[in-house]
């Protein structure tokens, strides 16, 4: 049975018992509204660790848009039932005051990799992510942390953070889980209208086509322009960015000998969708 814990002190007691028995602890940080993408992380953690904690915390510090925070889906009961099917040991579901008690004054900022793309479009977002992830690693004392490639830039920020602060945790990046038509699973997808849902997979299709064209020798610029046109043509409201970047630093890259990643963000039905793929 997955047990629900809401206080850091209770969590520490449970984890201390596991650690005393020499068990390896994995953590899967989430904001809830769980879907198969999240569960794939939890399953991987189960396969690699003796104990698994999934955290469910809609972190106010990583929302640059108050409306997005308000509208973020919250489905605690269903989430815990899903975690139970995967055999997660603990759902850690703290209140905002438990994570940020009065007087909280520390922010973790990862420079460089957090600055372009999502960092530029969502000021403060990665400070919120880096701060909460550092705190969750501290609270859970996890040996291994599981993150999705769906949020590629976030994964690179966390990898940088763990190296830079010498945190004793191994970060594991897990494949993006997609719907049958290719749309990357996301908690925000439920906010799409049925018509929007019908068009949403064009984002993945367009960047996949662009990546194939680039590999076949087409110019990056041309391939990206065609992808943006296809996405707009399908009825998206706006393409925020489509960029080909160094997969690790997220800086512009025209070096085909380094791993590169195509990353995109676009708006549909007032919902912001992101995706990325290797090139
Ligand atoms: P979130 O609840 O959106 O903050 O996501 C929690 C974790 O699940 C993050 O590490 C995400 O990258 C990961 N995640 C979200 N969607 C997917 C997906 N479709 N496939 C794989 N991982 C995902």
XYZ file of C-alpha atoms in Angstrom, residues 206 209-214 217-230 232 242 244 262:
25
model
C 6.341 18.640 -37.341
C 9.815 15.772 -39.855
C 12.195 18.716 -39.358
C 14.736 16.537 -37.550
C 14.583 13.971 -40.359
C 15.080 16.720 -42.970
C 18.096 18.098 -41.095
C 21.021 17.469 -45.223
C 18.395 20.225 -45.318
C 19.390 23.534 -43.700
C 18.356 23.873 -40.044
C 16.642 27.180 -40.686
C 14.559 25.922 -43.582
C 13.488 22.763 -41.757
C 12.489 24.742 -38.678
C 10.578 27.310 -40.723
C 8.593 24.543 -42.409
C 7.812 22.952 -39.050
C 6.555 26.270 -37.644
C 4.373 26.784 -40.718
C 2.897 23.291 -40.398
C 0.468 27.275 -37.374
C 11.409 25.820 -32.294
C 17.989 23.214 -32.561
C 15.193 20.065 -31.224
